Coordinates of C-alpha atoms in Angstrom, one line a residue:
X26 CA 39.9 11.7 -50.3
X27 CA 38.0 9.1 -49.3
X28 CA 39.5 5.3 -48.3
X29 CA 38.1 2.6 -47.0
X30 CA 40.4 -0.4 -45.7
X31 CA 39.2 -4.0 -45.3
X32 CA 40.4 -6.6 -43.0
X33 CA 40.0 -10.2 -41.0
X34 CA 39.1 -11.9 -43.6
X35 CA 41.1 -15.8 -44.4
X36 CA 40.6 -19.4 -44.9
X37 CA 37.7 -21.0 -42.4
X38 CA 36.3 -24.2 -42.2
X39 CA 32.5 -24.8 -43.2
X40 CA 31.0 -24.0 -40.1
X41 CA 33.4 -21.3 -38.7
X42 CA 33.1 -17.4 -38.3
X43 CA 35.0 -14.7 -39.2
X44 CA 34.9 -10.7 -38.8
X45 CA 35.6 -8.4 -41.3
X46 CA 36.5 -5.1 -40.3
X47 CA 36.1 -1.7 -42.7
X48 CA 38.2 1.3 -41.3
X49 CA 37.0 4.3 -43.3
X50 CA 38.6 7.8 -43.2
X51 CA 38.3 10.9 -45.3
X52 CA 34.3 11.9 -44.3
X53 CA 32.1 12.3 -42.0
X54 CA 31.2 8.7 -41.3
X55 CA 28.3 8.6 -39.3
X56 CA 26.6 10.8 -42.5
X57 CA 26.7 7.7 -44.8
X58 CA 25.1 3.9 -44.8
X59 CA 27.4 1.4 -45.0
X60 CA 27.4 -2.0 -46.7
X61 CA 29.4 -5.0 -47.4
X62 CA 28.9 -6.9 -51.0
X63 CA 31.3 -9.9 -52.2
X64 CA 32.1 -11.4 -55.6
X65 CA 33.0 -15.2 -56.1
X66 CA 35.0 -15.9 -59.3
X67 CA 33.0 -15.9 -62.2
X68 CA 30.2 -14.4 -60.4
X69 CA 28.6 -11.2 -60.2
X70 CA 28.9 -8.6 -57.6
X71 CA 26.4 -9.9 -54.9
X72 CA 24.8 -7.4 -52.3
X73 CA 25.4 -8.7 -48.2
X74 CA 24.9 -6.3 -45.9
X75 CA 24.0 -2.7 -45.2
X76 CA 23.3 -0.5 -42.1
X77 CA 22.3 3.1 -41.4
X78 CA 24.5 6.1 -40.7
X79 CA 23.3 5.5 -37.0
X80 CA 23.3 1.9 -36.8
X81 CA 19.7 1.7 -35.8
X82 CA 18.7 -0.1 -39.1
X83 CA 20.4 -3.0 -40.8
X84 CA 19.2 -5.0 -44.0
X85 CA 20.4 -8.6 -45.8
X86 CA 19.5 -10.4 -48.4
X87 CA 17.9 -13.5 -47.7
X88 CA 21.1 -15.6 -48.3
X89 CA 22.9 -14.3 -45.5
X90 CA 20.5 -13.3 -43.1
X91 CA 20.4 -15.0 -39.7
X92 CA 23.8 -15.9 -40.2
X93 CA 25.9 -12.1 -40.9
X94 CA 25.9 -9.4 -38.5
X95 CA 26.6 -5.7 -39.9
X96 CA 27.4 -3.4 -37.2
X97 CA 29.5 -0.4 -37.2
X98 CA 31.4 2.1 -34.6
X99 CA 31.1 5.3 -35.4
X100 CA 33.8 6.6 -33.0
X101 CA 36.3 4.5 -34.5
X102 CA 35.1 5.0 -37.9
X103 CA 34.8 1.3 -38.4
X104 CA 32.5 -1.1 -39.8
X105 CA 32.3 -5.1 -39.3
X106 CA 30.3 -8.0 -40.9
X107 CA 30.6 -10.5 -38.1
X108 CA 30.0 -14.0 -40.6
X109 CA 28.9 -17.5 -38.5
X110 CA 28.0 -20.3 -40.2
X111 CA 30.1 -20.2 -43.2
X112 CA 29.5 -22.4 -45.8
X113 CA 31.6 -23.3 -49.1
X114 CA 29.4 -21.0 -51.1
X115 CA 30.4 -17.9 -48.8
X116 CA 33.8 -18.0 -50.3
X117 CA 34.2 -14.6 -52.2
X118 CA 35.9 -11.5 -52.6
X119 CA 34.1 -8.9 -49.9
X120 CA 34.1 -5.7 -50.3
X121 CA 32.9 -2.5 -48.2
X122 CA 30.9 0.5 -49.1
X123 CA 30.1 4.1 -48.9
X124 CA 27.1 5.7 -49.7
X125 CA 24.2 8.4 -49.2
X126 CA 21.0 6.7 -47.8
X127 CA 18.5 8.4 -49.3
X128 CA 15.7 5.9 -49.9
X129 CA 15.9 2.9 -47.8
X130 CA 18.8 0.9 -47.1
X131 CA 17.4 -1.0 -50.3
X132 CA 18.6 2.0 -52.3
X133 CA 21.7 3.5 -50.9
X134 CA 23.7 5.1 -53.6
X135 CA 27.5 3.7 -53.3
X136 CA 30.2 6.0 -54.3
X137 CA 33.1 4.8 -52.6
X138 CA 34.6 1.2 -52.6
X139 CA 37.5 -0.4 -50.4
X140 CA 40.0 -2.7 -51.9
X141 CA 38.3 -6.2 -50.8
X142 CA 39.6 -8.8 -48.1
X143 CA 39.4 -12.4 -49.5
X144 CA 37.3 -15.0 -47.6
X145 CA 37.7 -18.6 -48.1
X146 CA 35.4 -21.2 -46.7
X147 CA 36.8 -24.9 -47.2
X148 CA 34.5 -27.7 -47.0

C-alpha cells in the first residue's frame, strides 16, 4: 500500500516562502519521479513540479519556475517543494505525486496521490 503524506504548508504573506514536505512509504522510492501539482478553488488541477527518481533532473512549468525548488531525500523517503516568492495567485490546494518516469519528466505516469496540504498566500 502505497501513502504519501503532505506537510508545511499555511497561511504566508505575498512575498514569503514556505516548504512542503511529502513523506512517502509503501515502495521503493528512489524507483519513481516525483511531482507536486495544486488546485485553487474553481480551478483545474495545475502541474508544479516534478524530479527524477535520482534527483539529478527536475522540471516546472513556467509559472513557478525560478521561484519553487523540488528536491527530494531518498534516505528519508521524502520529497519537498521549497516555495519563495509567493504571490496571491499561489494560493491552492498542493498535492504530491507518484509515478513511473518513463518518457521525460514531461510524461511521468502518476498513480499515487497524497491527501494535499493547503497553502494560503494573503496579499
Amino acid at each position: 500500500q502505497v501513502s504519501l503524506l503532505e506537510s508545511g504548508g499555511g497561511l504566508v504573506q505575498a512575498g514569503g516562502s514556505l516548504r512542503l514536505s511529502c513523506a512517502a512509504s509503501g515502495r521503493t522510492f528512489s524507483n519513481y519521479a516525483m511531482g507536486w501539482f495544486r488546485q485553487a478553488p474553481g480551478k483545474e488541477r495545475e502541474f508544479v513540479a516534478a524530479i527524477s527518481g535520482s534527483g539529478g533532473s527536475a522540471y516546472y512549468p513556467d509559472s513557478v519556475k525560478g521561484r519553487f525548488t523540488i528536491s527530494r531525500d531518498n534516505a528519508k523517503n521524502t520529497v519537498y517543494l521549497q516555495m519563495n516568492s509567493l504571490k496571491p495567485e499561489d494560493t491552492a490546494v498542493y498535492y504530491c505525486a507518484t509515478g513511473r518516469n518513463l518518457s521525460g519528466l514531461r510524461r511521468v505516469k502518476y498513480d499515487y496521490w497524497g491527501q494535499g496540504t493547503q497553502v494560503t498566500v494573503s496579499s
